[in-house]
PDB file of C-alpha atoms in Angstrom:
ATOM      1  CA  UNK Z  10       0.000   0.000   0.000  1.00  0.00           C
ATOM      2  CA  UNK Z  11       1.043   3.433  -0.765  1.00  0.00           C
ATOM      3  CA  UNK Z  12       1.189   5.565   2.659  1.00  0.00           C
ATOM      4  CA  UNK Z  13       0.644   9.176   2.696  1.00  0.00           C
ATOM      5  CA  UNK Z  14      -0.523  11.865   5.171  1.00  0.00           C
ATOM      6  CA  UNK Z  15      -3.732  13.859   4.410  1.00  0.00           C
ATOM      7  CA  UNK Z  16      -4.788  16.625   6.428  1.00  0.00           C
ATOM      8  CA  UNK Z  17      -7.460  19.507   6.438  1.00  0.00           C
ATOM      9  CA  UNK Z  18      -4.994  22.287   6.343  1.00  0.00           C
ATOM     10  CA  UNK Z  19      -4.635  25.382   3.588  1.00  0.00           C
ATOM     11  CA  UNK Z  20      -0.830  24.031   2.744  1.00  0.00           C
ATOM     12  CA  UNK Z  21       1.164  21.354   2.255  1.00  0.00           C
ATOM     13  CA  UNK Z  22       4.293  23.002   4.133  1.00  0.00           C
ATOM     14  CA  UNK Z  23       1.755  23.013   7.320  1.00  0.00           C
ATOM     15  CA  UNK Z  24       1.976  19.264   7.346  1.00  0.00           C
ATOM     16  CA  UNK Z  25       5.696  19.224   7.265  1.00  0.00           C
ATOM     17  CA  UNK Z  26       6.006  21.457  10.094  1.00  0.00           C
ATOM     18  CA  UNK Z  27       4.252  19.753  12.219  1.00  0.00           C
ATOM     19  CA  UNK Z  28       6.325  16.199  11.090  1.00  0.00           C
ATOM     20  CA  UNK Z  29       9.458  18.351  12.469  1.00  0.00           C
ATOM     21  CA  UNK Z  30       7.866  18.830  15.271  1.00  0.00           C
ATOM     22  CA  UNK Z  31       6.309  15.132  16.018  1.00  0.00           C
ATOM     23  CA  UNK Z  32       9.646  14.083  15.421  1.00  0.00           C
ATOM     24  CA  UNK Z  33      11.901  16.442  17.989  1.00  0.00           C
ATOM     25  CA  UNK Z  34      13.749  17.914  14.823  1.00  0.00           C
ATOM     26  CA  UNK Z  35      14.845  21.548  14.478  1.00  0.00           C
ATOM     27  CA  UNK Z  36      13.672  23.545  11.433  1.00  0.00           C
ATOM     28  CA  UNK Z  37      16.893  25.411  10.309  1.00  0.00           C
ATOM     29  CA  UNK Z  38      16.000  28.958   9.527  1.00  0.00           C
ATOM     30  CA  UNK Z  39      16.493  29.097   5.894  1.00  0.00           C
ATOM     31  CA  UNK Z  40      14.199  25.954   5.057  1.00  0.00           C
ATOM     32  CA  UNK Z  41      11.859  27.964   8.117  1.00  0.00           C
ATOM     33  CA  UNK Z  42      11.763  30.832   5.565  1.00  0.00           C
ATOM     34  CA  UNK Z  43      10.643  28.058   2.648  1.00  0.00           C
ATOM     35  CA  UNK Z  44       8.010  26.743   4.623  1.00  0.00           C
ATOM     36  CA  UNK Z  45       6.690  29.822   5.671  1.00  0.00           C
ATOM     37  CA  UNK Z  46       7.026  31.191   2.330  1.00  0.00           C
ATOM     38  CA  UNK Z  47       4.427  28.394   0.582  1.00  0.00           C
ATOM     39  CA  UNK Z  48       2.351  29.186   3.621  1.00  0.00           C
ATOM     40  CA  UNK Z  49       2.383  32.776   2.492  1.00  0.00           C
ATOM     41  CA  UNK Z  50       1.346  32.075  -0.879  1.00  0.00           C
ATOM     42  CA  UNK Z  51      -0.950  29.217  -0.519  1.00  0.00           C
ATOM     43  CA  UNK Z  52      -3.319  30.963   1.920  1.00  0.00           C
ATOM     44  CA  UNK Z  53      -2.725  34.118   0.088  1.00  0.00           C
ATOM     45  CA  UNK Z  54      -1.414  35.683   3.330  1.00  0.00           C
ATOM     46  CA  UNK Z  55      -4.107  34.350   5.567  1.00  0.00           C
ATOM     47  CA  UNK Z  56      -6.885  35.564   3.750  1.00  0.00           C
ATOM     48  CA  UNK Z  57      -8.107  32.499   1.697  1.00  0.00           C
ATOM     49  CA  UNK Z  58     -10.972  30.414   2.861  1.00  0.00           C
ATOM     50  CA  UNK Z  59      -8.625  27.095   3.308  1.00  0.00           C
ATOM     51  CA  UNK Z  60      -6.577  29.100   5.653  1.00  0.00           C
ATOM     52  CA  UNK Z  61      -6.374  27.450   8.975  1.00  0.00           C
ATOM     53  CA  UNK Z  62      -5.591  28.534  12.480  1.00  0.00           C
ATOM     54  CA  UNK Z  63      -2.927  25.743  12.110  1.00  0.00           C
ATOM     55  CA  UNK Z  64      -1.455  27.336   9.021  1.00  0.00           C
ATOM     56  CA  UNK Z  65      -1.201  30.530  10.693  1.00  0.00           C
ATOM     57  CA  UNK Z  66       0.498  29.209  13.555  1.00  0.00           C
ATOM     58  CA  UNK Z  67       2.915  27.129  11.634  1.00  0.00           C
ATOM     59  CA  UNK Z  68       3.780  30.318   9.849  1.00  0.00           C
ATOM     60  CA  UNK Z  69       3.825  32.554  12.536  1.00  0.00           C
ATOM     61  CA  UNK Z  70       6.664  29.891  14.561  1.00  0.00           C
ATOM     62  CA  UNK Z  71       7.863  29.226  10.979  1.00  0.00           C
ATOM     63  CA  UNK Z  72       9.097  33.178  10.384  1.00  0.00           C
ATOM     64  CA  UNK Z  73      10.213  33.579  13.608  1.00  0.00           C
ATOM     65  CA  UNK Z  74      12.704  31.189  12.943  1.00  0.00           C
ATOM     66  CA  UNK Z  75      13.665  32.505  10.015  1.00  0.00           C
ATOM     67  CA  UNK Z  76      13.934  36.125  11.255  1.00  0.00           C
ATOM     68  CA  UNK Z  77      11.303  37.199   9.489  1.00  0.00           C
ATOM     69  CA  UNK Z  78       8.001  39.322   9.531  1.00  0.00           C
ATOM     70  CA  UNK Z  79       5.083  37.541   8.208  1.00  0.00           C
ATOM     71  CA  UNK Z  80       3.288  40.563   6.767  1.00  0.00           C
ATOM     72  CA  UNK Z  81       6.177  42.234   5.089  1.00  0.00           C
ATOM     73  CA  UNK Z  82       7.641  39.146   3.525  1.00  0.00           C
ATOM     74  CA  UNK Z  83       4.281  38.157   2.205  1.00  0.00           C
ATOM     75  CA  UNK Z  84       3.780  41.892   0.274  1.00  0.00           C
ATOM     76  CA  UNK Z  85       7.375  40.851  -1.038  1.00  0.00           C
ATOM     77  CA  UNK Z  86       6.499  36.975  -2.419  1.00  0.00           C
ATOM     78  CA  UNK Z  87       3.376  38.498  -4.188  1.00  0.00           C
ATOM     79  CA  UNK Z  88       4.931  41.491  -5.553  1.00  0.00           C
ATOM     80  CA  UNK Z  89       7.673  39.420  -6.598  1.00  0.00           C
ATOM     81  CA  UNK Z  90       5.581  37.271  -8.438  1.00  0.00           C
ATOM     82  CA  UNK Z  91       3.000  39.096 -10.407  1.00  0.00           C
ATOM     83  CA  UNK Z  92       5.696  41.046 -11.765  1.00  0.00           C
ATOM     84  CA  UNK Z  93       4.143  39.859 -15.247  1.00  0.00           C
ATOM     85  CA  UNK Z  94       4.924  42.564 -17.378  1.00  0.00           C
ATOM     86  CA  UNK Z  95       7.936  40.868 -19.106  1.00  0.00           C
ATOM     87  CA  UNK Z  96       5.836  37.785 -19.742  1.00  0.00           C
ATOM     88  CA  UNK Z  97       3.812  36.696 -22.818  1.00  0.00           C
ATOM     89  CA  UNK Z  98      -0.031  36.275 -22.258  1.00  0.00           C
ATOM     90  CA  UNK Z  99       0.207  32.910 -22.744  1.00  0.00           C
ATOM     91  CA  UNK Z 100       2.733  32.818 -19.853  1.00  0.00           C
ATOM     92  CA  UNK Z 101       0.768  34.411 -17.508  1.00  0.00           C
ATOM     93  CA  UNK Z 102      -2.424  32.239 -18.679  1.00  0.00           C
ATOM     94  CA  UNK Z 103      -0.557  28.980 -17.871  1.00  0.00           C
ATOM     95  CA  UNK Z 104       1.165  30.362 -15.005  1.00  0.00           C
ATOM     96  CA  UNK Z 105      -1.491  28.668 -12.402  1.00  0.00           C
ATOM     97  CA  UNK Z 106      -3.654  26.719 -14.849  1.00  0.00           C
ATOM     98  CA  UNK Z 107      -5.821  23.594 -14.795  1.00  0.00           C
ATOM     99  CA  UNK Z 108      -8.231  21.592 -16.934  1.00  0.00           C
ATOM    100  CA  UNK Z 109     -11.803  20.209 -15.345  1.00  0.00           C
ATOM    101  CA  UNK Z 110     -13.731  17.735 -17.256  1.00  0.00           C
ATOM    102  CA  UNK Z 111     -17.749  17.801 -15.699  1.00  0.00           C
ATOM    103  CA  UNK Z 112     -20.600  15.617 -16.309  1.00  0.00           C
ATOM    104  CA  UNK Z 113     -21.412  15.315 -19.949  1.00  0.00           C
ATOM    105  CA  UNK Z 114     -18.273  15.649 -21.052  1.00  0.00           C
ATOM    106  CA  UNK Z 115     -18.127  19.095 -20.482  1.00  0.00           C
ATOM    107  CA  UNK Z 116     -14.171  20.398 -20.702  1.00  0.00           C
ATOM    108  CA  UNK Z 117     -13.209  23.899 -19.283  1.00  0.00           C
ATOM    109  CA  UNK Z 118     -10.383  25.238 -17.834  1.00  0.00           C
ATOM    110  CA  UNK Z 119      -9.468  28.008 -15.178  1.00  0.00           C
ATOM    111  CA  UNK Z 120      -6.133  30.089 -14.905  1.00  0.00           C
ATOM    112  CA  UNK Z 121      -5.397  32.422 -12.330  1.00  0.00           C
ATOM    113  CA  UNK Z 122      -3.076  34.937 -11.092  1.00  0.00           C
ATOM    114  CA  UNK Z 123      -3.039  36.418  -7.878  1.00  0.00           C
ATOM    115  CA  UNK Z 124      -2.033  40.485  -7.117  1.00  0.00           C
ATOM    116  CA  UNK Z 125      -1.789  43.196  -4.549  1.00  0.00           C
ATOM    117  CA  UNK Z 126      -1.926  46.019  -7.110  1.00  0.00           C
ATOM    118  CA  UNK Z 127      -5.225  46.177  -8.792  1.00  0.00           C
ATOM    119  CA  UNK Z 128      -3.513  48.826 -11.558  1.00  0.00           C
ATOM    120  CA  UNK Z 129      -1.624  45.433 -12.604  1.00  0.00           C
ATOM    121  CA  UNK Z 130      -4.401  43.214 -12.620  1.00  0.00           C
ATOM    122  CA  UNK Z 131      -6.636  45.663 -15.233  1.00  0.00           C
ATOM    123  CA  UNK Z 132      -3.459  45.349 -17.182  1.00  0.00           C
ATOM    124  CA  UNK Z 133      -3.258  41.849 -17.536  1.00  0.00           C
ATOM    125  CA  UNK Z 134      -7.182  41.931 -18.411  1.00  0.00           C
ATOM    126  CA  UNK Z 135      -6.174  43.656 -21.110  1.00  0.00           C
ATOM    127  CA  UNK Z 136      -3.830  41.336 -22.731  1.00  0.00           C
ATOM    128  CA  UNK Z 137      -5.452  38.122 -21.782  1.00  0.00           C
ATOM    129  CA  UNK Z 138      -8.637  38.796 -23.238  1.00  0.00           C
ATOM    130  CA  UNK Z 139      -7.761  38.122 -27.031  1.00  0.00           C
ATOM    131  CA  UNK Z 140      -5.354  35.162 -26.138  1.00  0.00           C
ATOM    132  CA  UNK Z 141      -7.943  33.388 -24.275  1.00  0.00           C
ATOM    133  CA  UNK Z 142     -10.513  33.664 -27.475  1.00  0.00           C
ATOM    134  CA  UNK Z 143      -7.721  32.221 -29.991  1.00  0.00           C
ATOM    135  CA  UNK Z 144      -6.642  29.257 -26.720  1.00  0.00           C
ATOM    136  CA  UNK Z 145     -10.320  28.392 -26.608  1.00  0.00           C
ATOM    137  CA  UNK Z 146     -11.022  25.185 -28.369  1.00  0.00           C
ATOM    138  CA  UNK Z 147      -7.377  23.953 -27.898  1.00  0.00           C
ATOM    139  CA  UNK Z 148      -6.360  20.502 -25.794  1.00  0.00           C
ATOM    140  CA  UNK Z 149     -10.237  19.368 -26.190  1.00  0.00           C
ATOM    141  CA  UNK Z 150     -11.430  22.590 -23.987  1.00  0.00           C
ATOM    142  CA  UNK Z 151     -14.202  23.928 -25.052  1.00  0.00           C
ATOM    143  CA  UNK Z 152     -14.573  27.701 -22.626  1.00  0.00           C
ATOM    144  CA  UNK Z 153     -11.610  28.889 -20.689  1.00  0.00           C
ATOM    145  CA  UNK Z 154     -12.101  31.096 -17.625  1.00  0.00           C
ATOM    146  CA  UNK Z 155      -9.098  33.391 -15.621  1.00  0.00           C
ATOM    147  CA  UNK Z 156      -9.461  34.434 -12.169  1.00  0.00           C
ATOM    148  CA  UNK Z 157      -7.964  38.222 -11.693  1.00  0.00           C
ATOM    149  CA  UNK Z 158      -7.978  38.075  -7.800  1.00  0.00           C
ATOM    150  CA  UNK Z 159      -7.022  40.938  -5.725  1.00  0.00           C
ATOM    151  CA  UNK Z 160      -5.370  39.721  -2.033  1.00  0.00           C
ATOM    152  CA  UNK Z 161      -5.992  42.955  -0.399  1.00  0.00           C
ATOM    153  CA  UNK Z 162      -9.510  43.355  -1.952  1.00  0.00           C
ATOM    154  CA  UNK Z 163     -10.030  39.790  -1.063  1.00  0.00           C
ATOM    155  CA  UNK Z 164     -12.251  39.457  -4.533  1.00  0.00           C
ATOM    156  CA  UNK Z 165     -11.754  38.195  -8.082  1.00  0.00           C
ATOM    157  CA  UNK Z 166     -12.722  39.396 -11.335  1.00  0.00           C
ATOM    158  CA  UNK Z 167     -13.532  36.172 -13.683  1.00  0.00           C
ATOM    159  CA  UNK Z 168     -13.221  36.301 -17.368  1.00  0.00           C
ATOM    160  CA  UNK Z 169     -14.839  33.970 -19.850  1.00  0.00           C
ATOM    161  CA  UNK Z 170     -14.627  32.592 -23.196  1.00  0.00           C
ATOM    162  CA  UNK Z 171     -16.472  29.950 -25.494  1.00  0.00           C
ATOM    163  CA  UNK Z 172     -19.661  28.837 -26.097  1.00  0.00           C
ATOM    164  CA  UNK Z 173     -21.504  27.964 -22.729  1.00  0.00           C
ATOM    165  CA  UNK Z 174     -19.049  29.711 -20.558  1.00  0.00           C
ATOM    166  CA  UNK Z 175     -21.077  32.654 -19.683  1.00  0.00           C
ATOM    167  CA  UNK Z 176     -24.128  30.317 -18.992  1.00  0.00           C
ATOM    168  CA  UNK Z 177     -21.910  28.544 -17.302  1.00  0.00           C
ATOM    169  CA  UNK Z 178     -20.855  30.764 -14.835  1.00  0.00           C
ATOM    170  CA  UNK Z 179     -23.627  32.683 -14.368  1.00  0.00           C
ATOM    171  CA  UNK Z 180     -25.664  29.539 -13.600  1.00  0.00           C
ATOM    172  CA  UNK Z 181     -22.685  29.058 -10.917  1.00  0.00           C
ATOM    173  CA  UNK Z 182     -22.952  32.095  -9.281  1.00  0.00           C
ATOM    174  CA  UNK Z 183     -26.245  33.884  -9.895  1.00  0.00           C
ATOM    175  CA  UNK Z 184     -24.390  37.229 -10.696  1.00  0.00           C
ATOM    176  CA  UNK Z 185     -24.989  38.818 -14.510  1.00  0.00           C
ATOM    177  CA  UNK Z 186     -21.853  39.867 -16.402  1.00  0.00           C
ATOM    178  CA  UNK Z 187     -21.219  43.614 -16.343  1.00  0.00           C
ATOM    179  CA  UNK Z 188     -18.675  44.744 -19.138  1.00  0.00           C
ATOM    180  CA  UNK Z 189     -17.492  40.469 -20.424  1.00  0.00           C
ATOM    181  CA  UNK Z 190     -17.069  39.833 -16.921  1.00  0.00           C
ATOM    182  CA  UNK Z 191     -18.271  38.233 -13.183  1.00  0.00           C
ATOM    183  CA  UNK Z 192     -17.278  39.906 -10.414  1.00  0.00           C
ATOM    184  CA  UNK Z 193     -17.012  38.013  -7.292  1.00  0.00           C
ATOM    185  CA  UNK Z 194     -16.880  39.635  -4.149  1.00  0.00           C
ATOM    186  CA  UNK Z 195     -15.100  37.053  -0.942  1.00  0.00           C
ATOM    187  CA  UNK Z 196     -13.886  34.549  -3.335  1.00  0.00           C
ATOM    188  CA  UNK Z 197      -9.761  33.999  -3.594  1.00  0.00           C
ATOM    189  CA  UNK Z 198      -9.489  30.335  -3.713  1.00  0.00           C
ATOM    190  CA  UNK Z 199     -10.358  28.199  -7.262  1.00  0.00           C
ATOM    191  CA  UNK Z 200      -9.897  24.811  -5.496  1.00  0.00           C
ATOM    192  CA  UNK Z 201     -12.710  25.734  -2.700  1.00  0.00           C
ATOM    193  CA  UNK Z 202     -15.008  28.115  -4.090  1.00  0.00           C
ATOM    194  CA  UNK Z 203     -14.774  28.437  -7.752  1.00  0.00           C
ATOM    195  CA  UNK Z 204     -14.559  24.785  -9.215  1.00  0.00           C
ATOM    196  CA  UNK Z 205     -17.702  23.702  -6.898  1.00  0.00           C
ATOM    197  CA  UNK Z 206     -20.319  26.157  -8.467  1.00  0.00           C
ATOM    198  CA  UNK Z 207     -18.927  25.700 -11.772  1.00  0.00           C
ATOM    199  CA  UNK Z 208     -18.854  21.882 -11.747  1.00  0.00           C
ATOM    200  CA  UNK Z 209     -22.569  21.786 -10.106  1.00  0.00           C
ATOM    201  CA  UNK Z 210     -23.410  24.226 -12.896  1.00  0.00           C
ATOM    202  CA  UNK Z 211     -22.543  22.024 -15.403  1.00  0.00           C
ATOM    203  CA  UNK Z 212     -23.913  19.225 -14.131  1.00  0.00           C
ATOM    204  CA  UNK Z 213     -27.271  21.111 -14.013  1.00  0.00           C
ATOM    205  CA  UNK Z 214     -27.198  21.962 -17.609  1.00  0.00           C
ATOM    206  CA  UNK Z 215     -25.805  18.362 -18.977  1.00  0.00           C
ATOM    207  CA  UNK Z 216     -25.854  17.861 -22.013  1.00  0.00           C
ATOM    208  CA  UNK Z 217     -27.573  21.360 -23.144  1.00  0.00           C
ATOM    209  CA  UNK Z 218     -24.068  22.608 -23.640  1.00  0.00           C
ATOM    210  CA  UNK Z 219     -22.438  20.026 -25.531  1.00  0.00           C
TER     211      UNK Z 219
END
């Protein structure tokens, strides 16, 4: 049998924390500063709704063994990483990407990228939008969506494209387009509140949007 170690916590590096602790050994400070560093960016600084108290704790013991704040060093992973503006649209569209496949055969995929400066964000918008009508249709995916999520606004801006996608969403979330686009107030993570509606959506519809 294949053992593993599953656990309701926002991040992986959580788990591994507390192995180093069941285990009496000491966390050096520089793979500290990893650890707390995908706890950073997994719970999007605390603020994502598969953030746990354990997380925050592992973190919090995590940077002080690093030497680090947890607040400041966050700002600094996620400014660091949407710098975006010497990457392609199709870079940034893969970046954090995934493909779903729903109940009749229904094949969509979701890309996101997550930002502190919502100036960047309507940037990106801008660029992605005619990549993701020329992607749709590729790999057997029939409507594409991209999550534009603001951390400090704690909301995300989806986009949409293909036949059925719009239905598709707004079916998920009961909120009309304004402008191409769903704006959804409270919701960071794809994994825990995104995917759901969508795949319950399509499951709804069936075969309507084959």
């Amino acid at each position: 049998p294949i053992y593993f170690r599953n656990e309701p916590v926002g991040c992986t590096a959580t788990i591994i924390y507390s192995i180093y602790k069941e285990k009496g050994f000491k966390v050096p400070p520089q793979i500290a500063g990893l650890l707390c560093s995908a706890i950073l960016s997994d719970t999007l600084m605390f603020r994502s709704p598969t953030c746990t108290m354990l997380d925050r704790a592992a973190a919090e013991a995590l940077s002080a063994i690093a030497g680090i704040d947890c607040q400041s060093f966050g700002i600094e992973i996620f400014t660091a990483g949407s710098n975006l503006k010497d990457k392609t649209p199709e870079e940034i569209f893969y970046q954090d990407y995934k493909k779903f496949i729903a109940e009749g055969d229904i094949c969509f995929g979701v890309g996101q990228i997550s930002s502190m400066d919502a100036d960047e964000l309507r940037e990106i918008k801008e660029r992605l939008i005619p990549f993701m009508v020329s992607e749709c249709g590729r790999h057997g995916v029939s409507r594409v969506y991209f999550m534009l999520t603001d951390i400090m606004e704690q909301s995300t801006e989806l986009l949409f494209y293909g036949e059925g996608s719009e239905e598709m969403a707004v079916n998920a979330f009961k909120i009309e387009p304004k402008d191409g686009t769903i704006y959804l107030k409270g919701v960071v993570s794809r994994k825990k509140q995104l995917i759901p509606p969508l795949m319950e959506a399509a499951q709804m519809i069936g075969s309507d949007y084959v």
